[in-house]
mmCIF file of C-alpha atoms in Angstrom:
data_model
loop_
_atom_site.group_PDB
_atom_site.id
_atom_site.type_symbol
_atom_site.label_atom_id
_atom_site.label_comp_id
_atom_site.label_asym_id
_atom_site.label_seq_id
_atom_site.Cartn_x
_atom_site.Cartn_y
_atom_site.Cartn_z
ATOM 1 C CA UNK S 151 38.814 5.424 -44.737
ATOM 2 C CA UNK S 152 40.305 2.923 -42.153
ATOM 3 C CA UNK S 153 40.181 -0.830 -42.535
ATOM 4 C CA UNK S 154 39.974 -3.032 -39.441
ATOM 5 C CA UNK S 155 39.361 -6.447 -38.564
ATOM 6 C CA UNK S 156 37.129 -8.088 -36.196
ATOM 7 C CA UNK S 157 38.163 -11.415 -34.795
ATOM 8 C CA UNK S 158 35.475 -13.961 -33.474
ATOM 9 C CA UNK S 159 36.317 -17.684 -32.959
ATOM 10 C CA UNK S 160 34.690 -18.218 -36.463
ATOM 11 C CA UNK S 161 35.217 -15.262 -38.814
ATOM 12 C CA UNK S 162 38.059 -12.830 -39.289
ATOM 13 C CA UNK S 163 35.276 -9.809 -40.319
ATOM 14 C CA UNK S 164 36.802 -7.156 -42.370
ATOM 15 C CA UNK S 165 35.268 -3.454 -42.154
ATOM 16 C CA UNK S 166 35.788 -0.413 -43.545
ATOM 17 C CA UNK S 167 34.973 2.825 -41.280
ATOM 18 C CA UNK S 168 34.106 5.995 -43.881
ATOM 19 C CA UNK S 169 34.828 9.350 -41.320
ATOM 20 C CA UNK S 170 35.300 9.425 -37.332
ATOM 21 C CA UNK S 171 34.245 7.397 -34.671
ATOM 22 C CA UNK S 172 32.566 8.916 -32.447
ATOM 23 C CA UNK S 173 30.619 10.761 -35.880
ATOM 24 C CA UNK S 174 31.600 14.309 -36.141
ATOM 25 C CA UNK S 175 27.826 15.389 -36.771
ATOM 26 C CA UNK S 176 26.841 13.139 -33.437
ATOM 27 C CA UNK S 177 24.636 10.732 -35.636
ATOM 28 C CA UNK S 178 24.774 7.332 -35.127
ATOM 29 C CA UNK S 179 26.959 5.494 -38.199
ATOM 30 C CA UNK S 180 25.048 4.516 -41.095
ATOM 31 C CA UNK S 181 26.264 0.744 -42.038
ATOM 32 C CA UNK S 182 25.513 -0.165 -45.363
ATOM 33 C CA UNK S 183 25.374 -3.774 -45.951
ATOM 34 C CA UNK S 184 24.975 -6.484 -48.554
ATOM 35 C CA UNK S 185 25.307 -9.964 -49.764
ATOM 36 C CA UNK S 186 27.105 -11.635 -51.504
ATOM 37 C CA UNK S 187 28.343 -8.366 -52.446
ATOM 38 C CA UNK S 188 30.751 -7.209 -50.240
ATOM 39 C CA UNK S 189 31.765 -3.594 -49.236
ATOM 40 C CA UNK S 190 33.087 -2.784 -52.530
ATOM 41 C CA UNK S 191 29.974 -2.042 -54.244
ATOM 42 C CA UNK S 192 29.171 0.625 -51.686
ATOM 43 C CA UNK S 193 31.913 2.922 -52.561
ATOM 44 C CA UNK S 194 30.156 5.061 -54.995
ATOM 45 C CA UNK S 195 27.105 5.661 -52.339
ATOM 46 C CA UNK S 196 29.427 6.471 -49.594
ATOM 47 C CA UNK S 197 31.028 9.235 -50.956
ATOM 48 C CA UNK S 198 27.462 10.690 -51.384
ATOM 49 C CA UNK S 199 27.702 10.566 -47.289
ATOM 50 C CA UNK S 200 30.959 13.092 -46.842
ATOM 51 C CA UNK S 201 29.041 14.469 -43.839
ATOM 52 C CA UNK S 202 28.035 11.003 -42.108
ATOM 53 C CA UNK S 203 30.492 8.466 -40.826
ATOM 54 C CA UNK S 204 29.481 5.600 -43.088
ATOM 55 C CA UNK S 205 30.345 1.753 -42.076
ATOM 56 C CA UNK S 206 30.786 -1.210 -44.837
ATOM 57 C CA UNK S 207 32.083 -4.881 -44.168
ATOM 58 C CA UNK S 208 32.383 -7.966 -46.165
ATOM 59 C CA UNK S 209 30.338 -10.615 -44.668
ATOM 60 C CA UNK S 210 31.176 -14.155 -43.515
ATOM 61 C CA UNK S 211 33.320 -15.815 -46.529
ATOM 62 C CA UNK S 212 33.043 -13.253 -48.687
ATOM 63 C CA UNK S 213 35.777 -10.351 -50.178
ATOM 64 C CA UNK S 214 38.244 -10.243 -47.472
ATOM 65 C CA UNK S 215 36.344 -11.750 -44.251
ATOM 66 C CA UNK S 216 37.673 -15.034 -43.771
ATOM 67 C CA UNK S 217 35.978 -17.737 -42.271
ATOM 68 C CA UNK S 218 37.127 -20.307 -39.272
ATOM 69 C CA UNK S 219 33.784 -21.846 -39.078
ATOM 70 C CA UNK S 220 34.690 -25.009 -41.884
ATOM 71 C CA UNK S 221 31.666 -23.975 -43.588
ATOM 72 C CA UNK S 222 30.812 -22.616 -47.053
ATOM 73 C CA UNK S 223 26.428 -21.733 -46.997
ATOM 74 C CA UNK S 224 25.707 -18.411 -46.131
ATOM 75 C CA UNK S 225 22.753 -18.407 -43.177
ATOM 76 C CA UNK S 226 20.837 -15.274 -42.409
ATOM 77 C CA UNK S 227 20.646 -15.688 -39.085
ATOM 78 C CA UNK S 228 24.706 -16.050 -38.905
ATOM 79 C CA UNK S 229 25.441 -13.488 -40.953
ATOM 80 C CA UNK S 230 23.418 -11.520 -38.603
ATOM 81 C CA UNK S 231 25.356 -12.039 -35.375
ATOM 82 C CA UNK S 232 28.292 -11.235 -37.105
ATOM 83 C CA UNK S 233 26.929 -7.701 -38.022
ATOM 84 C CA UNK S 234 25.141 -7.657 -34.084
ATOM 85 C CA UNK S 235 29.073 -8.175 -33.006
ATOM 86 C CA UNK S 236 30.092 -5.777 -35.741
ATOM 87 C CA UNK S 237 27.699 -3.224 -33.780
ATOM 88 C CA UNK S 238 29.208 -3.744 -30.365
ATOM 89 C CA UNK S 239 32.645 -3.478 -31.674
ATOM 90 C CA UNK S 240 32.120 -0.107 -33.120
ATOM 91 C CA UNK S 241 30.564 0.804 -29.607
ATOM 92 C CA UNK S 242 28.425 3.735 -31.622
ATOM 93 C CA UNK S 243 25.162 1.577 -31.966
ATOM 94 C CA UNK S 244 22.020 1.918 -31.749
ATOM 95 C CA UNK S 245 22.916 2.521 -36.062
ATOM 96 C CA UNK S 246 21.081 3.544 -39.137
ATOM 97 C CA UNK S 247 21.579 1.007 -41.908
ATOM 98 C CA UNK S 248 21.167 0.405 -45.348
ATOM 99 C CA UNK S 249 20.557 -3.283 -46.771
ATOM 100 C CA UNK S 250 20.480 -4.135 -50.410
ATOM 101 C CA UNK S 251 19.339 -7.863 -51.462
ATOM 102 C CA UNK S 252 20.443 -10.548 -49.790
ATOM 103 C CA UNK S 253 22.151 -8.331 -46.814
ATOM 104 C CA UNK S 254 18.566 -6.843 -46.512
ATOM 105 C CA UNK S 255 17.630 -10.596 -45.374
ATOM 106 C CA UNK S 256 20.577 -10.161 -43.267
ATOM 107 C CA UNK S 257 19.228 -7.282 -41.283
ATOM 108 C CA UNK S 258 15.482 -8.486 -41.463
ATOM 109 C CA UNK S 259 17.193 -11.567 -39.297
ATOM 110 C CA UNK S 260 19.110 -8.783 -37.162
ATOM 111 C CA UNK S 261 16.325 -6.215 -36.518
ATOM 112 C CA UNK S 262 14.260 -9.820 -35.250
ATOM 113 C CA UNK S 263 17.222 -10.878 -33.207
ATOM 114 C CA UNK S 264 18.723 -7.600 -31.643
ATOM 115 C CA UNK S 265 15.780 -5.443 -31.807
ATOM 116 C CA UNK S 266 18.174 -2.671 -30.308
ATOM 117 C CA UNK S 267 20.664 -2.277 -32.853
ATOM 118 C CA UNK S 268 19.279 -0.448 -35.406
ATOM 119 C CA UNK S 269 16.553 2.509 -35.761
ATOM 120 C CA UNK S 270 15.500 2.464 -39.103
ATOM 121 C CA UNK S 271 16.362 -0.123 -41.432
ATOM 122 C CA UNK S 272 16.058 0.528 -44.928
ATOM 123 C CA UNK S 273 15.925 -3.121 -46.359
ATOM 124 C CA UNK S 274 16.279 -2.826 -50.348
ATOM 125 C CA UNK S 275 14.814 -5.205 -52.362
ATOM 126 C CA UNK S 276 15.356 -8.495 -50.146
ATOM 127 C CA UNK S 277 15.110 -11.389 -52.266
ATOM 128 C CA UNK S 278 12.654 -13.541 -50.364
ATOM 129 C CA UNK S 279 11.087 -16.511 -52.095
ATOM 130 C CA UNK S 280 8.378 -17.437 -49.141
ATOM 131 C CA UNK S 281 6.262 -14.022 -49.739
ATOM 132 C CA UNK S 282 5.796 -14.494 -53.179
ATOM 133 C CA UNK S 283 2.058 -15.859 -54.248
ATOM 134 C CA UNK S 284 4.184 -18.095 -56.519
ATOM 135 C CA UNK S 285 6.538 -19.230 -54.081
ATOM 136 C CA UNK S 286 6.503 -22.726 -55.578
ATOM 137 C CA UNK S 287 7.361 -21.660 -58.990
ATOM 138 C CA UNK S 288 9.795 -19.094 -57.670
ATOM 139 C CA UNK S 289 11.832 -21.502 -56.176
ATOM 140 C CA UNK S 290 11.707 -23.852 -59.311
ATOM 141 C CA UNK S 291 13.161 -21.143 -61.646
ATOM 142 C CA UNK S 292 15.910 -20.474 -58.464
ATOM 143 C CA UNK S 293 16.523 -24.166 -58.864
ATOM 144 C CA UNK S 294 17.271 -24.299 -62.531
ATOM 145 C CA UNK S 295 19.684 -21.475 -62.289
ATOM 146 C CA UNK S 296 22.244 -23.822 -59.807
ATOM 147 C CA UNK S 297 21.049 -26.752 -62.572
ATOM 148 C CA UNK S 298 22.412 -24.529 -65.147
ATOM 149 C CA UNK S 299 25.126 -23.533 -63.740
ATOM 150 C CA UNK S 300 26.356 -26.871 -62.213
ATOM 151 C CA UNK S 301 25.488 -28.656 -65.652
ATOM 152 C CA UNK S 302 28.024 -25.866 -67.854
ATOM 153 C CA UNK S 303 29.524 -23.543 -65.454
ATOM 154 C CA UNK S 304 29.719 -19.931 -64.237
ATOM 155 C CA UNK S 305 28.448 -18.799 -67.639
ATOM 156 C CA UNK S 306 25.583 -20.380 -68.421
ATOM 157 C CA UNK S 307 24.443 -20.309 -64.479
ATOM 158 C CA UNK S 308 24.858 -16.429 -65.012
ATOM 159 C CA UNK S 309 23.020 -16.047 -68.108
ATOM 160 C CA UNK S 310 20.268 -18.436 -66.557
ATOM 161 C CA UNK S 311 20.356 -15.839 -63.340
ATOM 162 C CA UNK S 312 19.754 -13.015 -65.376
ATOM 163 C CA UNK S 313 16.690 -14.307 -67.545
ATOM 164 C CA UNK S 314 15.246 -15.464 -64.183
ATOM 165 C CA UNK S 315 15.874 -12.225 -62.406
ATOM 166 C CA UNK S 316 14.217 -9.722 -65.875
ATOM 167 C CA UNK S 317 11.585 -11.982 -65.867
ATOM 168 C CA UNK S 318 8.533 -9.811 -65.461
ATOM 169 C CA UNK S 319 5.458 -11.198 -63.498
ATOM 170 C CA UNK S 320 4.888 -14.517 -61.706
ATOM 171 C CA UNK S 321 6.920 -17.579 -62.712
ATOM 172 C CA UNK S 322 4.493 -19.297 -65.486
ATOM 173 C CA UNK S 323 4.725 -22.190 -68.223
ATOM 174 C CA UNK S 324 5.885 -19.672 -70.314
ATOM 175 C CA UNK S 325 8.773 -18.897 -68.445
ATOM 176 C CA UNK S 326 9.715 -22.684 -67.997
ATOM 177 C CA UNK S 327 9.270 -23.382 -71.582
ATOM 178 C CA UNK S 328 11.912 -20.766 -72.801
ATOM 179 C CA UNK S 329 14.780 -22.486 -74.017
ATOM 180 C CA UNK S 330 17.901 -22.062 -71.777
ATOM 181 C CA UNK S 331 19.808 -18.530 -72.595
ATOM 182 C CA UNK S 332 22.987 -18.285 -74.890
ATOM 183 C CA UNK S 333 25.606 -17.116 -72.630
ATOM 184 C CA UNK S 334 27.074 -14.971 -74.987
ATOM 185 C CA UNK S 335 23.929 -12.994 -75.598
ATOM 186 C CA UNK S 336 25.094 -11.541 -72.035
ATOM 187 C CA UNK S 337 28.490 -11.111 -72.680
ATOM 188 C CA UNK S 338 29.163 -14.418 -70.741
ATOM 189 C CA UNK S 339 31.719 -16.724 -71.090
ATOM 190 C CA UNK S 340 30.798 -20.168 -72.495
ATOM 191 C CA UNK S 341 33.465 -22.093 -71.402
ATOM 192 C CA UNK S 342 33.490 -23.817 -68.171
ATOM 193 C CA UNK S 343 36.330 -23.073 -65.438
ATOM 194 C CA UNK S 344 35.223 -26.380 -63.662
ATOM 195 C CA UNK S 345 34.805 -23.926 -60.454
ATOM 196 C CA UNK S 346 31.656 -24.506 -58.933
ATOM 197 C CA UNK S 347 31.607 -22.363 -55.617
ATOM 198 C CA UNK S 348 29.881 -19.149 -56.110
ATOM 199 C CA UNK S 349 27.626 -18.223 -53.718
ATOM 200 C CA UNK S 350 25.165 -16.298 -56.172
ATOM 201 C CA UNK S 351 24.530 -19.198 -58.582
ATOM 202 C CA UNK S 352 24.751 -22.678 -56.229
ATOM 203 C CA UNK S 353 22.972 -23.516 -53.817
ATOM 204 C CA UNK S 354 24.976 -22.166 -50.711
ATOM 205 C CA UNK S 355 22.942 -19.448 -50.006
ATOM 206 C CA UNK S 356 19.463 -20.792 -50.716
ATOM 207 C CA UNK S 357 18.773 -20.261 -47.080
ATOM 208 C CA UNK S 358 18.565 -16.347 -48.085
ATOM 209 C CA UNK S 359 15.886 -16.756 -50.228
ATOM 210 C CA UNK S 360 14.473 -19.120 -48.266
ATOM 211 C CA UNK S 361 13.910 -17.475 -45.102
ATOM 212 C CA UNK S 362 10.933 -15.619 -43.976
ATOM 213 C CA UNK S 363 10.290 -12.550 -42.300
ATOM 214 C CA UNK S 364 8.972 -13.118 -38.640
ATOM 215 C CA UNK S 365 6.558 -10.131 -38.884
ATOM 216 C CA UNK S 366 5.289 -10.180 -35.587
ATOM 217 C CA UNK S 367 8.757 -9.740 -34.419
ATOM 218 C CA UNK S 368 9.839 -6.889 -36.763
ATOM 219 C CA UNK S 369 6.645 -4.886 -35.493
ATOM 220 C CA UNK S 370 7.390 -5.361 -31.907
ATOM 221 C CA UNK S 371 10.963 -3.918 -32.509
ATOM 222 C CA UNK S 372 11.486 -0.420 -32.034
ATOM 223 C CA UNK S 373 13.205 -0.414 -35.394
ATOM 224 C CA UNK S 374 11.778 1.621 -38.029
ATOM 225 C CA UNK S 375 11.890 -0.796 -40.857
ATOM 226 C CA UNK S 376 11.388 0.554 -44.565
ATOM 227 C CA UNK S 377 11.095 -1.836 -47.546
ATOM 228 C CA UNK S 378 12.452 -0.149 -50.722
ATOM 229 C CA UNK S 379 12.008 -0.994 -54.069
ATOM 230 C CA UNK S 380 13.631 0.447 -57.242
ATOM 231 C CA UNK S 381 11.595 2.469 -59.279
ATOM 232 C CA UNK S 382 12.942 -0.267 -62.202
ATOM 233 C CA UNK S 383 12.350 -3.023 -60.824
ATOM 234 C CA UNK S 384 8.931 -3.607 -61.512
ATOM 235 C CA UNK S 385 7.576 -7.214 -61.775
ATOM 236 C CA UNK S 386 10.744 -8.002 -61.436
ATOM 237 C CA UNK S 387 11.906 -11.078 -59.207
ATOM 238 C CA UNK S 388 12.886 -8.439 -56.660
ATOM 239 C CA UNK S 389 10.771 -6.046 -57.499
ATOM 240 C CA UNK S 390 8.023 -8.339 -56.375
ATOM 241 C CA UNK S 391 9.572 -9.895 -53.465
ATOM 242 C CA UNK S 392 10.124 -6.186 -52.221
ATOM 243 C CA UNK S 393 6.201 -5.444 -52.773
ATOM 244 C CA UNK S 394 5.267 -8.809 -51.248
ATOM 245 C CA UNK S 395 7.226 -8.494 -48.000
ATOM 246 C CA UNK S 396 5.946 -4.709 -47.165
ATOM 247 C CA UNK S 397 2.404 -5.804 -47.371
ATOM 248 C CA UNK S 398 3.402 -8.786 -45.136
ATOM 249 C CA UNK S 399 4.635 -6.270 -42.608
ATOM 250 C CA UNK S 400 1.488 -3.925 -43.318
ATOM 251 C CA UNK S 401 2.901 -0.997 -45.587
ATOM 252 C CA UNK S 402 3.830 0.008 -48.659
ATOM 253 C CA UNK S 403 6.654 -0.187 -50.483
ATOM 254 C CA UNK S 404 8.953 2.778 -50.778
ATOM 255 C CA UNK S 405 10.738 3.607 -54.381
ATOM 256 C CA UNK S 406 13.646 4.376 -54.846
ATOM 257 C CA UNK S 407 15.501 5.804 -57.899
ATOM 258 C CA UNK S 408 16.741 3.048 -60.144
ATOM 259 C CA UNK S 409 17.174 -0.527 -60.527
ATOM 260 C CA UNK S 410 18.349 -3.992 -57.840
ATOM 261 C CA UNK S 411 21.788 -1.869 -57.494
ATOM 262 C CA UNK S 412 20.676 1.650 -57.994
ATOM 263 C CA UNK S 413 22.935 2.806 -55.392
ATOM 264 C CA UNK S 414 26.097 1.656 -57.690
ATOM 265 C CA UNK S 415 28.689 3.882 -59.485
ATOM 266 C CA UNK S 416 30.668 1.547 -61.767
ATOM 267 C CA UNK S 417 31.934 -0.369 -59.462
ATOM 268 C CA UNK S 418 30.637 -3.764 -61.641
ATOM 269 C CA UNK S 419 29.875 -2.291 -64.998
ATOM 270 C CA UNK S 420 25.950 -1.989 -64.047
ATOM 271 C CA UNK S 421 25.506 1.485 -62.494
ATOM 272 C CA UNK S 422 22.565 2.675 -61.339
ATOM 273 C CA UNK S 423 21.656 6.102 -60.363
ATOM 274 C CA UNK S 424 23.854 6.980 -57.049
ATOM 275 C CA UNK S 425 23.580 10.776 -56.384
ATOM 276 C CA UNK S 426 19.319 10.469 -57.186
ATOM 277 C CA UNK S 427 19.748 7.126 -54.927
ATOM 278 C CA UNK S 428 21.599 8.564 -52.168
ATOM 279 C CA UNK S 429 19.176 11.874 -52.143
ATOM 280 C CA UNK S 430 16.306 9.475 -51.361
ATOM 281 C CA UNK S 431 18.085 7.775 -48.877
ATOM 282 C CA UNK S 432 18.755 10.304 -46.835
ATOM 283 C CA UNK S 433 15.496 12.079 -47.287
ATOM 284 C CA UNK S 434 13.877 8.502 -45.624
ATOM 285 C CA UNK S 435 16.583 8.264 -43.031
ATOM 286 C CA UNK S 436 15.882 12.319 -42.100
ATOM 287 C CA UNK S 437 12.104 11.110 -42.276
ATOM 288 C CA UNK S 438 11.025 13.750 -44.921
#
């Protein structure tokens, strides 16, 4: 593996090249992408790739990538040019690429804007609020996770992220009537650090789950875009934003082994099902 940088007037980008450039098996790379999660959380599913030259990053302000821009919210439609300039700087493109969450918003915003660099796009689970039938409500329950977690800390906003995102089925009274979860019944912390800048649990990144898929754009592209869903997931918050954007792009929803981060080893003590994961992967990628 060999690390590089990519310098832009507003973002030092950090990325990780897995094999040769050129590939040795004259495929195009495969980038893998996420968000917030940065590159580490693809190490398990790489390896699973010996054969493929496989490219990770960390994206704008997040792991190693350091940002020049003097902001701090994380904007689909950025984060997209920097993986478009990513592209060109690995002078390999068009690529295949893997999304999971909130990169999959990512490349939904890069597929719209550079139809060019990518043939297929499998976008996992992409946490979109807008396609939802109970967008209203969705957004609600989003809200009262930064409420939690700005009221008591990274603790409380974490257990309060995790009850929202197990939560089967649409957001209902029911859910909004539960009293707010014990932190330690997660293994959380209770007590407060005072910090309050992650991008999972504030609001900096709301315009992820905010955006929506222009889906007369992503048909028009010549990108063969896949929406995956864990076989896990379920009614799920992801599970149903995953459902809800493939029928608003006219398909169905393709399963994948496993849970949100089925592709993970143990890279943050919630592993999925890799080797099963990465098996299905490339069977969609080979078009089987």
């Amino acid at each position: 593996m060999a690390t590089q940088t990519l310098q832009t007037p507003e973002v030092d980008l950090v990325y990780d090249v897995h094999g040769p450039l050129p590939a040795a098996d004259g495929r195009s790379p495969l980038v893998m992408i996420g968000q917030p999660m940065d590159a580490s959380g693809f190490r398990t599913l790489a390896s699973y790739f010996p054969e493929r030259t496989v490219i990770t990053y960390d994206p704008r302000g997040l792991g190693r990538s350091t940002r020049k821009d003097g902001r701090v919210d994380n904007v689909p439609e950025v984060q997209a040019a920097d993986v478009h300039a990513l592209i060109e700087a690995l002078g390999a493109g068009p690529v295949e690429m893997l999304a999971s969450s909130g990169g999959a918003v990512t490349a939904l915003a890069l597929v719209t804007a550079h139809p060019d660099d990518v043939t297929t796009l499998v976008a996992h689970e992409p946490p979109l609020i807008p396609v939802l039938p109970d967008a209203r409500a969705a957004g609600r329950a989003r809200d009262g996770v930064r409420d939690a977690y700005e009221a008591k800390g990274w603790g409380a906003g974490m257990a309060a992220f995790i009850a929202m995102t197990s939560w089967q089925g649409e957001f209902t009274d029911d859910y909004f009537a539960r009293p707010a979860p014990d932190p330690a019944a997660f293994g959380m912390p209770a007590e407060d650090d005072g910090s309050r800048d992650d991008p999972l649990l504030s609001d900096r990144s709301w315009a992820v789950s905010d955006y929506r898929p222009d889906a007369g754009a992503l048909a028009a592209a010549p990108t063969h875009v896949v929406i995956a869903v864990g076989e896990e997931s379920g009614g799920t918050f992801t599970g149903r934003t995953a459902v809800a954007t493939a029928e608003l792009l006219g398909q169905q929803v393709t399963v994948f082994p496993s849970h949100h981060g089925g592709f993970m080893g143990g890279e943050f003590g919630y592993a999925g099902q890799p080797e099963a994961f990465a098996h299905r992967l490339r069977q969609v990628l080979d078009g089987a």
